[in-house]
């Protein structure tokens, strides 16, 4: 099965879930379906995201050995990479089957994997991470949910800590597109409302798949 086919399955599950006003349920449905029929997950590359590796290399001020958080961890490759860099890493995903697969794939992992929803995650996580990684979750949330997501993502980072964000990007005059929606720099400016200011902002053409515009951002919390 090719990548466009895998995206089509995800989009059709998503469209049904949105129409039925249960916008977050399709993630688990997709992981379940993949588990049953052996299909792969559209974003499941089974290697750490090269954009993460490239961006992290430029964020020299993140103190090693501290607490890191992966938001929407999917199949776990980025979280494992973060742990391999020496961080005490927590990772969560809303889909129980994704978390089950992380635990199966990495049975000796030091990562603390949790099934949790960004919109109702444990209060004690707030302000307790030296850095957090958000990659490709905001862009699969319907636009109306993104502002609250930004607020909640921001809350995880302690003052002085960092947020690394990787997402599809577009300009104001580009079409909105379809899920995964490219994000506007202006909507990401909402992170500033919660004390996160960009110290690195990259606008790159990712050649990994078909050429895809991405924003790679390192924010620091005041
Ligand atoms: C597009 S995937 C990206 C996964 C991973 N970050 C990667 O780059 O491979 C988005 C992930 O976020 C998870 N997710 C979506 N909404 C979430 C929420 N409200 N809370 C936690 N995880 C969520 C999905 O289940 C999915 O695994």
PDB file of C-alpha atoms and ligand atoms in Angstrom:
ATOM      1  CA  UNK A   1       0.000   0.000   0.000  1.00  0.00           C
ATOM      2  CA  UNK A   2       1.387   3.430  -0.909  1.00  0.00           C
ATOM      3  CA  UNK A   3       1.455   6.501   1.313  1.00  0.00           C
ATOM      4  CA  UNK A   4      -1.466   8.310  -0.416  1.00  0.00           C
ATOM      5  CA  UNK A   5      -3.665   5.228   0.220  1.00  0.00           C
ATOM      6  CA  UNK A   6      -2.762   5.208   3.897  1.00  0.00           C
ATOM      7  CA  UNK A   7      -3.630   8.915   4.149  1.00  0.00           C
ATOM      8  CA  UNK A   8      -6.946   8.264   2.406  1.00  0.00           C
ATOM      9  CA  UNK A   9      -7.895   5.701   5.075  1.00  0.00           C
ATOM     10  CA  UNK A  10      -6.954   8.163   7.837  1.00  0.00           C
ATOM     11  CA  UNK A  11      -8.908  10.988   6.184  1.00  0.00           C
ATOM     12  CA  UNK A  12     -12.004   8.885   5.748  1.00  0.00           C
ATOM     13  CA  UNK A  13     -11.960   7.765   9.405  1.00  0.00           C
ATOM     14  CA  UNK A  14     -11.344  11.370  10.454  1.00  0.00           C
ATOM     15  CA  UNK A  15     -14.158  12.783   8.332  1.00  0.00           C
ATOM     16  CA  UNK A  16     -16.647  10.321   9.793  1.00  0.00           C
ATOM     17  CA  UNK A  17     -15.508  11.093  13.344  1.00  0.00           C
ATOM     18  CA  UNK A  18     -15.702  14.877  12.787  1.00  0.00           C
ATOM     19  CA  UNK A  19     -19.194  14.543  11.279  1.00  0.00           C
ATOM     20  CA  UNK A  20     -20.284  12.612  14.368  1.00  0.00           C
ATOM     21  CA  UNK A  21     -18.751  15.190  16.704  1.00  0.00           C
ATOM     22  CA  UNK A  22     -16.174  12.821  18.183  1.00  0.00           C
ATOM     23  CA  UNK A  23     -13.100  14.459  16.633  1.00  0.00           C
ATOM     24  CA  UNK A  24     -10.448  12.562  18.583  1.00  0.00           C
ATOM     25  CA  UNK A  25     -11.727   9.009  18.260  1.00  0.00           C
ATOM     26  CA  UNK A  26     -10.401   8.251  14.798  1.00  0.00           C
ATOM     27  CA  UNK A  27      -6.816   7.967  15.994  1.00  0.00           C
ATOM     28  CA  UNK A  28      -7.540   4.833  18.007  1.00  0.00           C
ATOM     29  CA  UNK A  29      -9.716   3.513  15.174  1.00  0.00           C
ATOM     30  CA  UNK A  30      -6.804   3.901  12.766  1.00  0.00           C
ATOM     31  CA  UNK A  31      -4.325   2.159  15.086  1.00  0.00           C
ATOM     32  CA  UNK A  32      -6.867  -0.613  15.723  1.00  0.00           C
ATOM     33  CA  UNK A  33      -7.505  -1.112  12.027  1.00  0.00           C
ATOM     34  CA  UNK A  34      -3.772  -1.238  11.314  1.00  0.00           C
ATOM     35  CA  UNK A  35      -3.320  -3.783  14.077  1.00  0.00           C
ATOM     36  CA  UNK A  36      -6.062  -5.977  12.632  1.00  0.00           C
ATOM     37  CA  UNK A  37      -5.069  -5.857   8.969  1.00  0.00           C
ATOM     38  CA  UNK A  38      -1.307  -5.361   9.320  1.00  0.00           C
ATOM     39  CA  UNK A  39      -1.363  -1.997   7.507  1.00  0.00           C
ATOM     40  CA  UNK A  40       1.138   0.674   8.419  1.00  0.00           C
ATOM     41  CA  UNK A  41       0.302   4.028   9.986  1.00  0.00           C
ATOM     42  CA  UNK A  42       0.718   7.021   7.631  1.00  0.00           C
ATOM     43  CA  UNK A  43       3.070   8.861  10.007  1.00  0.00           C
ATOM     44  CA  UNK A  44       4.693   5.700  11.391  1.00  0.00           C
ATOM     45  CA  UNK A  45       8.124   5.878   9.770  1.00  0.00           C
ATOM     46  CA  UNK A  46       9.648   3.638  12.470  1.00  0.00           C
ATOM     47  CA  UNK A  47      12.692   5.906  12.769  1.00  0.00           C
ATOM     48  CA  UNK A  48      13.262   9.133  14.709  1.00  0.00           C
ATOM     49  CA  UNK A  49      12.008  12.159  12.793  1.00  0.00           C
ATOM     50  CA  UNK A  50      15.018  13.686  10.944  1.00  0.00           C
ATOM     51  CA  UNK A  51      13.481  17.129  11.532  1.00  0.00           C
ATOM     52  CA  UNK A  52      13.674  16.512  15.271  1.00  0.00           C
ATOM     53  CA  UNK A  53      17.305  15.428  15.037  1.00  0.00           C
ATOM     54  CA  UNK A  54      18.180  18.500  12.939  1.00  0.00           C
ATOM     55  CA  UNK A  55      16.330  20.976  15.159  1.00  0.00           C
ATOM     56  CA  UNK A  56      17.567  19.492  18.438  1.00  0.00           C
ATOM     57  CA  UNK A  57      21.165  19.798  17.199  1.00  0.00           C
ATOM     58  CA  UNK A  58      20.644  23.577  17.065  1.00  0.00           C
ATOM     59  CA  UNK A  59      19.081  23.838  20.537  1.00  0.00           C
ATOM     60  CA  UNK A  60      22.301  23.717  22.493  1.00  0.00           C
ATOM     61  CA  UNK A  61      20.848  25.152  25.700  1.00  0.00           C
ATOM     62  CA  UNK A  62      18.563  22.272  26.635  1.00  0.00           C
ATOM     63  CA  UNK A  63      20.088  20.914  29.860  1.00  0.00           C
ATOM     64  CA  UNK A  64      20.953  17.230  29.518  1.00  0.00           C
ATOM     65  CA  UNK A  65      19.690  14.607  31.929  1.00  0.00           C
ATOM     66  CA  UNK A  66      16.470  16.431  32.737  1.00  0.00           C
ATOM     67  CA  UNK A  67      12.811  15.691  32.095  1.00  0.00           C
ATOM     68  CA  UNK A  68      11.454  15.568  28.556  1.00  0.00           C
ATOM     69  CA  UNK A  69       7.924  15.046  27.231  1.00  0.00           C
ATOM     70  CA  UNK A  70       6.751  13.739  23.861  1.00  0.00           C
ATOM     71  CA  UNK A  71       3.198  14.821  23.045  1.00  0.00           C
ATOM     72  CA  UNK A  72       1.205  12.458  20.787  1.00  0.00           C
ATOM     73  CA  UNK A  73       4.004   9.897  20.680  1.00  0.00           C
ATOM     74  CA  UNK A  74       2.524   7.572  18.051  1.00  0.00           C
ATOM     75  CA  UNK A  75       4.717   4.490  17.687  1.00  0.00           C
ATOM     76  CA  UNK A  76       7.419   5.821  20.010  1.00  0.00           C
ATOM     77  CA  UNK A  77      10.480   6.395  17.806  1.00  0.00           C
ATOM     78  CA  UNK A  78      10.929  10.062  18.761  1.00  0.00           C
ATOM     79  CA  UNK A  79      10.417   9.355  22.468  1.00  0.00           C
ATOM     80  CA  UNK A  80      13.016   6.584  22.345  1.00  0.00           C
ATOM     81  CA  UNK A  81      15.432   8.942  20.594  1.00  0.00           C
ATOM     82  CA  UNK A  82      14.862  11.557  23.306  1.00  0.00           C
ATOM     83  CA  UNK A  83      15.596   8.967  25.999  1.00  0.00           C
ATOM     84  CA  UNK A  84      18.722   7.909  24.102  1.00  0.00           C
ATOM     85  CA  UNK A  85      19.960  11.516  24.322  1.00  0.00           C
ATOM     86  CA  UNK A  86      19.930  11.099  28.099  1.00  0.00           C
ATOM     87  CA  UNK A  87      16.570  12.569  29.068  1.00  0.00           C
ATOM     88  CA  UNK A  88      14.167  11.148  31.610  1.00  0.00           C
ATOM     89  CA  UNK A  89      11.394  10.900  29.039  1.00  0.00           C
ATOM     90  CA  UNK A  90       7.625  10.720  29.390  1.00  0.00           C
ATOM     91  CA  UNK A  91       5.507  10.089  26.293  1.00  0.00           C
ATOM     92  CA  UNK A  92       1.776   9.955  25.833  1.00  0.00           C
ATOM     93  CA  UNK A  93      -0.827   9.344  23.190  1.00  0.00           C
ATOM     94  CA  UNK A  94      -4.605   9.365  23.195  1.00  0.00           C
ATOM     95  CA  UNK A  95      -4.719   6.019  21.394  1.00  0.00           C
ATOM     96  CA  UNK A  96      -4.321   3.028  23.723  1.00  0.00           C
ATOM     97  CA  UNK A  97      -3.255   0.829  20.803  1.00  0.00           C
ATOM     98  CA  UNK A  98      -0.412   3.227  19.980  1.00  0.00           C
ATOM     99  CA  UNK A  99       0.845   2.987  23.562  1.00  0.00           C
ATOM    100  CA  UNK A 100       0.491  -0.794  23.465  1.00  0.00           C
ATOM    101  CA  UNK A 101       2.631  -0.834  20.308  1.00  0.00           C
ATOM    102  CA  UNK A 102       5.292   1.384  21.925  1.00  0.00           C
ATOM    103  CA  UNK A 103       5.538  -1.027  24.829  1.00  0.00           C
ATOM    104  CA  UNK A 104       5.708  -4.034  22.479  1.00  0.00           C
ATOM    105  CA  UNK A 105       8.302  -2.447  20.224  1.00  0.00           C
ATOM    106  CA  UNK A 106      10.531  -1.207  23.055  1.00  0.00           C
ATOM    107  CA  UNK A 107      10.155  -3.726  25.897  1.00  0.00           C
ATOM    108  CA  UNK A 108      13.323  -2.524  27.676  1.00  0.00           C
ATOM    109  CA  UNK A 109      12.600   1.158  27.221  1.00  0.00           C
ATOM    110  CA  UNK A 110      13.246   3.713  29.943  1.00  0.00           C
ATOM    111  CA  UNK A 111      10.482   5.927  28.512  1.00  0.00           C
ATOM    112  CA  UNK A 112       7.397   6.321  30.723  1.00  0.00           C
ATOM    113  CA  UNK A 113       4.554   5.670  28.283  1.00  0.00           C
ATOM    114  CA  UNK A 114       0.998   6.757  29.134  1.00  0.00           C
ATOM    115  CA  UNK A 115      -2.361   6.700  27.465  1.00  0.00           C
ATOM    116  CA  UNK A 116      -3.576  10.285  27.960  1.00  0.00           C
ATOM    117  CA  UNK A 117      -5.509  13.000  26.172  1.00  0.00           C
ATOM    118  CA  UNK A 118      -3.778  16.329  25.689  1.00  0.00           C
ATOM    119  CA  UNK A 119      -7.059  18.018  26.636  1.00  0.00           C
ATOM    120  CA  UNK A 120      -7.344  16.257  30.002  1.00  0.00           C
ATOM    121  CA  UNK A 121      -3.835  15.120  30.919  1.00  0.00           C
ATOM    122  CA  UNK A 122      -2.670  14.905  34.558  1.00  0.00           C
ATOM    123  CA  UNK A 123      -2.345  18.310  36.257  1.00  0.00           C
ATOM    124  CA  UNK A 124       0.968  17.302  37.793  1.00  0.00           C
ATOM    125  CA  UNK A 125       2.570  17.325  34.343  1.00  0.00           C
ATOM    126  CA  UNK A 126       2.058  21.069  34.086  1.00  0.00           C
ATOM    127  CA  UNK A 127       5.268  23.031  34.523  1.00  0.00           C
ATOM    128  CA  UNK A 128       7.293  19.917  35.165  1.00  0.00           C
ATOM    129  CA  UNK A 129       9.206  19.323  31.916  1.00  0.00           C
ATOM    130  CA  UNK A 130      12.512  20.902  30.913  1.00  0.00           C
ATOM    131  CA  UNK A 131      11.499  20.441  27.314  1.00  0.00           C
ATOM    132  CA  UNK A 132       8.644  19.052  25.281  1.00  0.00           C
ATOM    133  CA  UNK A 133       8.312  17.924  21.693  1.00  0.00           C
ATOM    134  CA  UNK A 134       5.175  18.467  19.652  1.00  0.00           C
ATOM    135  CA  UNK A 135       5.444  17.091  16.125  1.00  0.00           C
ATOM    136  CA  UNK A 136       2.527  16.660  13.725  1.00  0.00           C
ATOM    137  CA  UNK A 137      -0.292  16.553  16.308  1.00  0.00           C
ATOM    138  CA  UNK A 138      -1.521  20.163  16.062  1.00  0.00           C
ATOM    139  CA  UNK A 139      -1.837  19.767  12.299  1.00  0.00           C
ATOM    140  CA  UNK A 140      -4.237  16.830  12.590  1.00  0.00           C
ATOM    141  CA  UNK A 141      -6.502  18.616  15.085  1.00  0.00           C
ATOM    142  CA  UNK A 142      -9.450  20.522  13.590  1.00  0.00           C
ATOM    143  CA  UNK A 143      -8.702  24.277  13.537  1.00  0.00           C
ATOM    144  CA  UNK A 144     -11.259  24.993  16.289  1.00  0.00           C
ATOM    145  CA  UNK A 145      -9.325  22.783  18.731  1.00  0.00           C
ATOM    146  CA  UNK A 146      -5.895  24.198  18.082  1.00  0.00           C
ATOM    147  CA  UNK A 147      -5.907  27.204  20.374  1.00  0.00           C
ATOM    148  CA  UNK A 148      -6.747  25.131  23.433  1.00  0.00           C
ATOM    149  CA  UNK A 149      -4.157  22.580  22.323  1.00  0.00           C
ATOM    150  CA  UNK A 150      -1.536  25.345  22.153  1.00  0.00           C
ATOM    151  CA  UNK A 151      -2.455  26.462  25.669  1.00  0.00           C
ATOM    152  CA  UNK A 152      -2.180  22.927  27.030  1.00  0.00           C
ATOM    153  CA  UNK A 153       1.077  22.155  25.240  1.00  0.00           C
ATOM    154  CA  UNK A 154       2.555  25.378  26.607  1.00  0.00           C
ATOM    155  CA  UNK A 155       1.557  24.482  30.155  1.00  0.00           C
ATOM    156  CA  UNK A 156       3.776  21.373  30.253  1.00  0.00           C
ATOM    157  CA  UNK A 157       6.996  23.378  29.960  1.00  0.00           C
ATOM    158  CA  UNK A 158       8.585  24.809  33.090  1.00  0.00           C
ATOM    159  CA  UNK A 159       9.665  28.466  33.110  1.00  0.00           C
ATOM    160  CA  UNK A 160      13.037  28.642  31.338  1.00  0.00           C
ATOM    161  CA  UNK A 161      12.312  25.368  29.523  1.00  0.00           C
ATOM    162  CA  UNK A 162      11.906  24.688  25.819  1.00  0.00           C
ATOM    163  CA  UNK A 163       9.298  23.485  23.359  1.00  0.00           C
ATOM    164  CA  UNK A 164      10.359  22.013  20.031  1.00  0.00           C
ATOM    165  CA  UNK A 165       7.598  22.138  17.449  1.00  0.00           C
ATOM    166  CA  UNK A 166       7.547  20.602  13.976  1.00  0.00           C
ATOM    167  CA  UNK A 167       4.559  21.094  11.688  1.00  0.00           C
ATOM    168  CA  UNK A 168       3.522  21.612   8.112  1.00  0.00           C
ATOM    169  CA  UNK A 169       3.570  25.313   7.294  1.00  0.00           C
ATOM    170  CA  UNK A 170       1.807  27.684   4.908  1.00  0.00           C
ATOM    171  CA  UNK A 171       1.577  31.388   4.126  1.00  0.00           C
ATOM    172  CA  UNK A 172      -1.532  33.523   4.683  1.00  0.00           C
ATOM    173  CA  UNK A 173      -2.391  33.460   0.977  1.00  0.00           C
ATOM    174  CA  UNK A 174      -1.994  29.670   0.590  1.00  0.00           C
ATOM    175  CA  UNK A 175      -5.159  27.549   0.624  1.00  0.00           C
ATOM    176  CA  UNK A 176      -6.071  25.959   3.962  1.00  0.00           C
ATOM    177  CA  UNK A 177      -5.583  22.501   2.420  1.00  0.00           C
ATOM    178  CA  UNK A 178      -6.774  19.248   3.914  1.00  0.00           C
ATOM    179  CA  UNK A 179      -5.735  17.258   6.979  1.00  0.00           C
ATOM    180  CA  UNK A 180      -2.838  17.185   7.848  1.00  0.00           C
ATOM    181  CA  UNK A 181      -3.450  20.940   7.677  1.00  0.00           C
ATOM    182  CA  UNK A 182      -0.433  23.197   7.191  1.00  0.00           C
ATOM    183  CA  UNK A 183      -0.335  25.785   9.974  1.00  0.00           C
ATOM    184  CA  UNK A 184       0.031  29.539   9.739  1.00  0.00           C
ATOM    185  CA  UNK A 185       2.866  31.293  11.501  1.00  0.00           C
ATOM    186  CA  UNK A 186       0.237  33.733  12.818  1.00  0.00           C
ATOM    187  CA  UNK A 187      -1.707  30.947  14.581  1.00  0.00           C
ATOM    188  CA  UNK A 188       1.495  29.649  16.151  1.00  0.00           C
ATOM    189  CA  UNK A 189       2.046  33.167  17.529  1.00  0.00           C
ATOM    190  CA  UNK A 190      -0.551  32.133  20.149  1.00  0.00           C
ATOM    191  CA  UNK A 191       2.279  30.332  21.985  1.00  0.00           C
ATOM    192  CA  UNK A 192       3.498  33.817  22.981  1.00  0.00           C
ATOM    193  CA  UNK A 193       0.259  34.269  24.990  1.00  0.00           C
ATOM    194  CA  UNK A 194       1.551  31.474  27.253  1.00  0.00           C
ATOM    195  CA  UNK A 195       5.107  32.761  27.578  1.00  0.00           C
ATOM    196  CA  UNK A 196       6.730  30.789  24.732  1.00  0.00           C
ATOM    197  CA  UNK A 197       8.853  32.830  22.380  1.00  0.00           C
ATOM    198  CA  UNK A 198      10.692  31.417  19.354  1.00  0.00           C
ATOM    199  CA  UNK A 199      14.474  31.352  19.666  1.00  0.00           C
ATOM    200  CA  UNK A 200      14.829  29.388  16.421  1.00  0.00           C
ATOM    201  CA  UNK A 201      12.306  29.556  13.579  1.00  0.00           C
ATOM    202  CA  UNK A 202      13.034  27.559  10.445  1.00  0.00           C
ATOM    203  CA  UNK A 203      10.878  27.445   7.330  1.00  0.00           C
ATOM    204  CA  UNK A 204      12.198  24.474   5.366  1.00  0.00           C
ATOM    205  CA  UNK A 205      11.297  22.356   2.379  1.00  0.00           C
ATOM    206  CA  UNK A 206      11.388  18.778   3.602  1.00  0.00           C
ATOM    207  CA  UNK A 207      12.331  16.418   0.779  1.00  0.00           C
ATOM    208  CA  UNK A 208      11.671  13.271   2.826  1.00  0.00           C
ATOM    209  CA  UNK A 209       8.518  12.376   0.941  1.00  0.00           C
ATOM    210  CA  UNK A 210       7.185  14.731  -1.701  1.00  0.00           C
ATOM    211  CA  UNK A 211       8.553  18.253  -1.056  1.00  0.00           C
ATOM    212  CA  UNK A 212       6.682  19.507   2.012  1.00  0.00           C
ATOM    213  CA  UNK A 213       6.991  22.903   3.669  1.00  0.00           C
ATOM    214  CA  UNK A 214       7.591  22.619   7.381  1.00  0.00           C
ATOM    215  CA  UNK A 215       8.082  24.970  10.277  1.00  0.00           C
ATOM    216  CA  UNK A 216      10.701  23.823  12.793  1.00  0.00           C
ATOM    217  CA  UNK A 217      10.601  25.976  15.878  1.00  0.00           C
ATOM    218  CA  UNK A 218      12.408  26.035  19.199  1.00  0.00           C
ATOM    219  CA  UNK A 219      10.523  28.121  21.795  1.00  0.00           C
ATOM    220  CA  UNK A 220      11.784  29.182  25.201  1.00  0.00           C
ATOM    221  CA  UNK A 221       9.383  29.822  28.042  1.00  0.00           C
ATOM    222  CA  UNK A 222       9.869  32.979  30.055  1.00  0.00           C
TER     223      UNK A 222
HETATM  224  C1  LIG B   1      -0.004  12.694  13.130  1.00  0.00           C
HETATM  225  S1  LIG B   1       0.331  11.664  14.495  1.00  0.00           S
HETATM  226  C2  LIG B   1       2.031  12.039  14.836  1.00  0.00           C
HETATM  227  C3  LIG B   1       2.663  11.037  15.753  1.00  0.00           C
HETATM  228  C4  LIG B   1       4.122  11.322  16.111  1.00  0.00           C
HETATM  229  N1  LIG B   1       4.257  12.608  16.756  1.00  0.00           N
HETATM  230  C5  LIG B   1       4.982  11.228  14.884  1.00  0.00           C
HETATM  231  O1  LIG B   1       5.499  12.257  14.447  1.00  0.00           O
HETATM  232  O2  LIG B   1       5.108  10.111  14.340  1.00  0.00           O
HETATM  233  C6  LIG B   1      -0.527  12.441  15.839  1.00  0.00           C
HETATM  234  C7  LIG B   1      -0.539  11.592  17.073  1.00  0.00           C
HETATM  235  O3  LIG B   1      -1.154  12.338  18.108  1.00  0.00           O
HETATM  236  C8  LIG B   1      -2.089  11.527  18.787  1.00  0.00           C
HETATM  237  N2  LIG B   1      -3.111  12.424  19.301  1.00  0.00           N
HETATM  238  C9  LIG B   1      -4.084  13.070  18.629  1.00  0.00           C
HETATM  239  N3  LIG B   1      -4.840  13.806  19.449  1.00  0.00           N
HETATM  240  C10 LIG B   1      -4.326  13.629  20.683  1.00  0.00           C
HETATM  241  C11 LIG B   1      -4.708  14.110  21.969  1.00  0.00           C
HETATM  242  N4  LIG B   1      -5.752  14.913  22.129  1.00  0.00           N
HETATM  243  N5  LIG B   1      -3.970  13.717  23.018  1.00  0.00           N
HETATM  244  C12 LIG B   1      -2.907  12.894  22.858  1.00  0.00           C
HETATM  245  N6  LIG B   1      -2.528  12.385  21.676  1.00  0.00           N
HETATM  246  C13 LIG B   1      -3.228  12.754  20.592  1.00  0.00           C
HETATM  247  C14 LIG B   1      -2.582  10.544  17.742  1.00  0.00           C
HETATM  248  O4  LIG B   1      -3.114   9.365  18.282  1.00  0.00           O
HETATM  249  C15 LIG B   1      -1.325  10.307  16.927  1.00  0.00           C
HETATM  250  O5  LIG B   1      -0.573   9.233  17.420  1.00  0.00           O
END
